[in-house]
């Protein structure tokens, strides 16, 4: 067992049912992943149900074979983002041209109900994909995806049996170019909802189950038909997945952290 000890926060964790948040110590990880130590007192404030966490605080992603601690996520050379100041601590800065992080699926992405949560600072008016989980690499379908548009809309895209890339989308200018904002998207098995800075913006019904397989997820881009697409231009921080739809007060807590 390898334990990473330090003053910062490290990547992946899964809580036991009923946990109110991380309290430090060894965090469980899937088979094959490294267990890590989390030592930040602030972590105890996180809602229960956190199953994926990318703090994006690595010291040097350009030279790291594992750019997300303990998770096997990879980038190669010029496709790696660089470090920048984050909403909390450091963040990854994506150039919108060739940067992309691939995260292999080890079972952590197949949540029947979920919350996607991240901080983002998009720097250009463009159609981008901060975070996506593809259905396969021969199509453009995504199990789930956070998308942005050239008019600064946010879309929550999901694929269900017989329903590929179902979207709910905000009005224009749901986020501000060049500004850090918290974005969360929830699915409780019947309804999808988008939050910006803790406020519910738009919702829509979707009753059928998410279509899930073991294809990779991507931070800073999407994968359409086997090729990276919708590359993100800007900074991404504190990427999280919960195994349930968080409540509005819980989303507000994340947005206030």
CSV table of N, CA and C in Angstrom, one decimal, residues 99-182:
chain,number,residue,atom,x,y,z
A,99,UNK,N,-5.1,20.4,-25.9
A,99,UNK,CA,-5.1,19.8,-24.6
A,99,UNK,C,-6.3,18.9,-24.3
A,100,UNK,N,-6.0,17.9,-23.6
A,100,UNK,CA,-7.1,16.9,-23.2
A,100,UNK,C,-6.6,15.9,-22.2
A,101,UNK,N,-7.3,15.6,-21.2
A,101,UNK,CA,-7.0,14.5,-20.3
A,101,UNK,C,-7.9,13.3,-20.5
A,102,UNK,N,-7.4,12.2,-20.6
A,102,UNK,CA,-8.2,10.9,-20.7
A,102,UNK,C,-8.2,10.2,-19.4
A,103,UNK,N,-9.4,9.9,-18.9
A,103,UNK,CA,-9.5,9.2,-17.6
A,103,UNK,C,-10.1,7.8,-17.9
A,104,UNK,N,-9.4,6.7,-17.7
A,104,UNK,CA,-10.0,5.4,-18.0
A,104,UNK,C,-11.0,5.0,-17.0
A,105,UNK,N,-12.0,4.3,-17.4
A,105,UNK,CA,-13.1,3.9,-16.6
A,105,UNK,C,-12.8,2.7,-15.8
A,106,UNK,N,-12.9,2.8,-14.5
A,106,UNK,CA,-12.7,1.6,-13.6
A,106,UNK,C,-14.0,1.4,-12.8
A,107,UNK,N,-15.1,1.7,-13.4
A,107,UNK,CA,-16.4,1.5,-12.7
A,107,UNK,C,-16.9,2.7,-12.0
A,108,UNK,N,-16.1,3.8,-11.9
A,108,UNK,CA,-16.5,4.9,-11.1
A,108,UNK,C,-17.5,5.8,-11.8
A,109,UNK,N,-17.6,5.7,-13.1
A,109,UNK,CA,-18.5,6.6,-13.9
A,109,UNK,C,-19.9,6.1,-14.1
A,110,UNK,N,-20.2,4.9,-13.8
A,110,UNK,CA,-21.5,4.3,-14.0
A,110,UNK,C,-22.5,4.5,-12.9
A,111,UNK,N,-22.8,5.7,-12.7
A,111,UNK,CA,-23.7,6.0,-11.6
A,111,UNK,C,-25.1,6.2,-12.2
A,112,UNK,N,-26.1,5.5,-11.6
A,112,UNK,CA,-27.5,5.6,-12.1
A,112,UNK,C,-28.1,6.9,-11.8
A,113,UNK,N,-27.7,7.5,-10.7
A,113,UNK,CA,-28.1,8.9,-10.3
A,113,UNK,C,-26.7,9.6,-10.0
A,114,UNK,N,-26.7,10.8,-10.4
A,114,UNK,CA,-25.4,11.5,-10.2
A,114,UNK,C,-25.5,13.0,-10.1
A,115,UNK,N,-24.4,13.6,-9.6
A,115,UNK,CA,-24.2,15.0,-9.7
A,115,UNK,C,-22.8,15.2,-10.3
A,116,UNK,N,-22.7,16.0,-11.3
A,116,UNK,CA,-21.4,16.5,-11.9
A,116,UNK,C,-21.2,17.9,-11.3
A,117,UNK,N,-20.0,18.1,-10.8
A,117,UNK,CA,-19.7,19.4,-10.2
A,117,UNK,C,-18.3,19.8,-10.5
A,118,UNK,N,-18.1,21.1,-10.9
A,118,UNK,CA,-16.8,21.6,-11.2
A,118,UNK,C,-16.8,23.1,-11.2
A,119,UNK,N,-15.6,23.7,-11.0
A,119,UNK,CA,-15.4,25.1,-11.2
A,119,UNK,C,-14.7,25.3,-12.6
A,120,UNK,N,-15.2,26.3,-13.3
A,120,UNK,CA,-14.6,26.5,-14.6
A,120,UNK,C,-14.5,28.0,-14.9
A,121,UNK,N,-13.4,28.3,-15.7
A,121,UNK,CA,-13.2,29.7,-16.2
A,121,UNK,C,-13.0,29.6,-17.7
A,122,UNK,N,-14.0,29.7,-18.4
A,122,UNK,CA,-13.9,29.6,-19.9
A,122,UNK,C,-13.4,31.0,-20.4
A,123,UNK,N,-12.4,30.9,-21.2
A,123,UNK,CA,-11.7,32.2,-21.6
A,123,UNK,C,-12.1,32.7,-23.0
A,124,UNK,N,-12.8,31.9,-23.8
A,124,UNK,CA,-13.2,32.3,-25.2
A,124,UNK,C,-14.7,31.9,-25.4
A,125,UNK,N,-15.3,32.6,-26.3
A,125,UNK,CA,-16.7,32.3,-26.8
A,125,UNK,C,-16.5,31.1,-27.7
A,126,UNK,N,-16.8,29.9,-27.3
A,126,UNK,CA,-16.7,28.7,-28.2
A,126,UNK,C,-17.5,27.6,-27.6
A,127,UNK,N,-17.8,26.6,-28.5
A,127,UNK,CA,-18.5,25.4,-28.0
A,127,UNK,C,-17.4,24.4,-27.5
A,128,UNK,N,-17.5,24.2,-26.2
A,128,UNK,CA,-16.5,23.4,-25.5
A,128,UNK,C,-17.1,22.3,-24.6
A,129,UNK,N,-16.2,21.4,-24.2
A,129,UNK,CA,-16.6,20.3,-23.3
A,129,UNK,C,-15.7,20.2,-22.2
A,130,UNK,N,-16.1,20.8,-21.0
A,130,UNK,CA,-15.2,20.7,-19.8
A,130,UNK,C,-15.0,19.3,-19.3
A,131,UNK,N,-16.1,18.5,-19.4
A,131,UNK,CA,-16.1,17.1,-18.8
A,131,UNK,C,-17.1,16.3,-19.5
A,132,UNK,N,-16.7,15.1,-20.0
A,132,UNK,CA,-17.5,14.2,-20.8
A,132,UNK,C,-17.2,12.8,-20.5
A,133,UNK,N,-18.2,11.9,-20.6
A,133,UNK,CA,-18.1,10.4,-20.6
A,133,UNK,C,-18.7,9.9,-21.8
A,134,UNK,N,-17.9,9.3,-22.7
A,134,UNK,CA,-18.5,8.9,-24.0
A,134,UNK,C,-19.2,7.5,-23.9
A,135,UNK,N,-20.1,7.3,-24.8
A,135,UNK,CA,-20.7,5.9,-24.9
A,135,UNK,C,-19.8,5.0,-25.6
A,136,UNK,N,-19.2,5.4,-26.7
A,136,UNK,CA,-18.2,4.7,-27.5
A,136,UNK,C,-17.4,5.6,-28.3
A,137,UNK,N,-16.3,5.2,-28.9
A,137,UNK,CA,-15.5,6.0,-29.7
A,137,UNK,C,-15.8,5.9,-31.2
A,138,UNK,N,-16.9,5.3,-31.6
A,138,UNK,CA,-17.3,5.3,-33.0
A,138,UNK,C,-18.5,6.2,-33.2
A,139,UNK,N,-19.0,6.9,-32.3
A,139,UNK,CA,-20.1,7.8,-32.4
A,139,UNK,C,-19.8,9.1,-31.7
A,140,UNK,N,-20.8,10.0,-31.7
A,140,UNK,CA,-20.7,11.3,-30.9
A,140,UNK,C,-21.6,11.2,-29.7
A,141,UNK,N,-22.0,10.1,-29.2
A,141,UNK,CA,-22.9,10.0,-28.1
A,141,UNK,C,-22.1,10.0,-26.8
A,142,UNK,N,-22.7,10.6,-25.8
A,142,UNK,CA,-22.1,10.7,-24.4
A,142,UNK,C,-23.1,10.2,-23.4
A,143,UNK,N,-22.6,9.3,-22.5
A,143,UNK,CA,-23.4,9.0,-21.3
A,143,UNK,C,-23.8,10.2,-20.6
A,144,UNK,N,-22.8,11.1,-20.3
A,144,UNK,CA,-23.1,12.4,-19.8
A,144,UNK,C,-22.0,13.4,-20.2
A,145,UNK,N,-22.4,14.6,-20.3
A,145,UNK,CA,-21.4,15.6,-20.7
A,145,UNK,C,-21.9,17.0,-20.3
A,146,UNK,N,-20.9,17.8,-19.8
A,146,UNK,CA,-21.1,19.3,-19.6
A,146,UNK,C,-20.6,19.9,-20.9
A,147,UNK,N,-21.5,20.7,-21.5
A,147,UNK,CA,-21.2,21.4,-22.8
A,147,UNK,C,-21.4,22.9,-22.6
A,148,UNK,N,-20.6,23.7,-23.4
A,148,UNK,CA,-20.9,25.1,-23.5
A,148,UNK,C,-21.1,25.5,-25.0
A,149,UNK,N,-21.7,26.6,-25.3
A,149,UNK,CA,-21.9,27.1,-26.6
A,149,UNK,C,-21.3,28.4,-26.9
A,150,UNK,N,-21.3,28.8,-28.1
A,150,UNK,CA,-20.7,30.1,-28.5
A,150,UNK,C,-21.5,31.3,-28.0
A,151,UNK,N,-22.7,31.1,-27.5
A,151,UNK,CA,-23.5,32.2,-26.9
A,151,UNK,C,-23.5,32.0,-25.3
A,152,UNK,N,-22.5,31.2,-24.8
A,152,UNK,CA,-22.3,31.1,-23.4
A,152,UNK,C,-23.5,30.4,-22.7
A,153,UNK,N,-24.1,29.5,-23.4
A,153,UNK,CA,-25.1,28.6,-22.8
A,153,UNK,C,-24.4,27.4,-22.2
A,154,UNK,N,-25.0,26.7,-21.2
A,154,UNK,CA,-24.6,25.5,-20.7
A,154,UNK,C,-25.6,24.4,-21.0
A,155,UNK,N,-25.1,23.2,-21.4
A,155,UNK,CA,-26.0,22.1,-21.7
A,155,UNK,C,-25.6,20.9,-20.9
A,156,UNK,N,-26.6,20.1,-20.4
A,156,UNK,CA,-26.4,18.9,-19.8
A,156,UNK,C,-26.8,17.8,-20.7
A,157,UNK,N,-25.9,17.1,-21.3
A,157,UNK,CA,-26.2,16.1,-22.4
A,157,UNK,C,-26.1,14.7,-21.8
A,158,UNK,N,-27.1,13.9,-22.0
A,158,UNK,CA,-27.1,12.5,-21.5
A,158,UNK,C,-27.6,11.6,-22.6
A,159,UNK,N,-27.2,10.3,-22.6
A,159,UNK,CA,-27.7,9.3,-23.5
A,159,UNK,C,-28.4,8.2,-22.7
A,160,UNK,N,-29.6,7.8,-23.2
A,160,UNK,CA,-30.4,6.8,-22.6
A,160,UNK,C,-30.8,5.8,-23.6
A,161,UNK,N,-31.3,4.7,-23.2
A,161,UNK,CA,-31.7,3.7,-24.2
A,161,UNK,C,-32.7,4.2,-25.2
A,162,UNK,N,-32.4,4.2,-26.4
A,162,UNK,CA,-33.2,4.8,-27.5
A,162,UNK,C,-33.3,6.3,-27.5
A,163,UNK,N,-32.4,7.0,-26.8
A,163,UNK,CA,-32.5,8.4,-26.7
A,163,UNK,C,-31.0,8.9,-26.6
A,164,UNK,N,-30.4,9.2,-27.8
A,164,UNK,CA,-29.0,9.6,-27.8
A,164,UNK,C,-28.9,11.1,-27.6
A,165,UNK,N,-28.0,11.5,-26.8
A,165,UNK,CA,-27.6,12.9,-26.6
A,165,UNK,C,-28.9,13.8,-26.3
A,166,UNK,N,-29.6,13.4,-25.3
A,166,UNK,CA,-30.7,14.3,-24.8
A,166,UNK,C,-30.1,15.4,-24.0
A,167,UNK,N,-30.6,16.6,-24.3
A,167,UNK,CA,-30.0,17.8,-23.7
A,167,UNK,C,-31.1,18.7,-23.0
A,168,UNK,N,-30.7,19.3,-21.9
A,168,UNK,CA,-31.3,20.5,-21.4
A,168,UNK,C,-30.3,21.6,-21.5
A,169,UNK,N,-30.8,22.8,-21.8
A,169,UNK,CA,-29.8,23.9,-22.1
A,169,UNK,C,-30.3,25.2,-21.5
A,170,UNK,N,-29.4,25.9,-21.0
A,170,UNK,CA,-29.8,27.2,-20.4
A,170,UNK,C,-30.0,28.3,-21.4
A,171,UNK,N,-30.5,29.4,-21.0
A,171,UNK,CA,-30.5,30.6,-21.9
A,171,UNK,C,-29.1,31.1,-22.2
A,172,UNK,N,-29.0,32.0,-23.1
A,172,UNK,CA,-27.7,32.6,-23.4
A,172,UNK,C,-27.1,33.3,-22.2
A,173,UNK,N,-25.8,33.3,-22.2
A,173,UNK,CA,-25.0,34.0,-21.1
A,173,UNK,C,-25.3,33.5,-19.7
A,174,UNK,N,-25.3,32.2,-19.6
A,174,UNK,CA,-25.5,31.5,-18.3
A,174,UNK,C,-24.2,31.6,-17.5
A,175,UNK,N,-23.1,31.8,-18.2
A,175,UNK,CA,-21.8,32.0,-17.5
A,175,UNK,C,-21.1,33.1,-18.2
A,176,UNK,N,-20.0,33.6,-17.5
A,176,UNK,CA,-19.3,34.8,-17.9
A,176,UNK,C,-17.9,34.4,-18.3
A,177,UNK,N,-17.6,34.8,-19.5
A,177,UNK,CA,-16.2,34.6,-20.1
A,177,UNK,C,-15.2,35.2,-19.2
A,178,UNK,N,-14.1,34.4,-18.9
A,178,UNK,CA,-13.0,34.9,-18.1
A,178,UNK,C,-13.3,35.0,-16.6
A,179,UNK,N,-14.4,34.4,-16.1
A,179,UNK,CA,-14.7,34.5,-14.7
A,179,UNK,C,-14.9,33.0,-14.1
A,180,UNK,N,-14.3,32.8,-12.9
A,180,UNK,CA,-14.6,31.5,-12.3
A,180,UNK,C,-16.0,31.4,-11.9
A,181,UNK,N,-16.6,30.3,-12.2
A,181,UNK,CA,-18.0,30.0,-11.8
A,181,UNK,C,-18.2,28.5,-11.5
A,182,UNK,N,-19.0,28.3,-10.5
A,182,UNK,CA,-19.3,26.9,-10.2
A,182,UNK,C,-20.5,26.4,-11.0
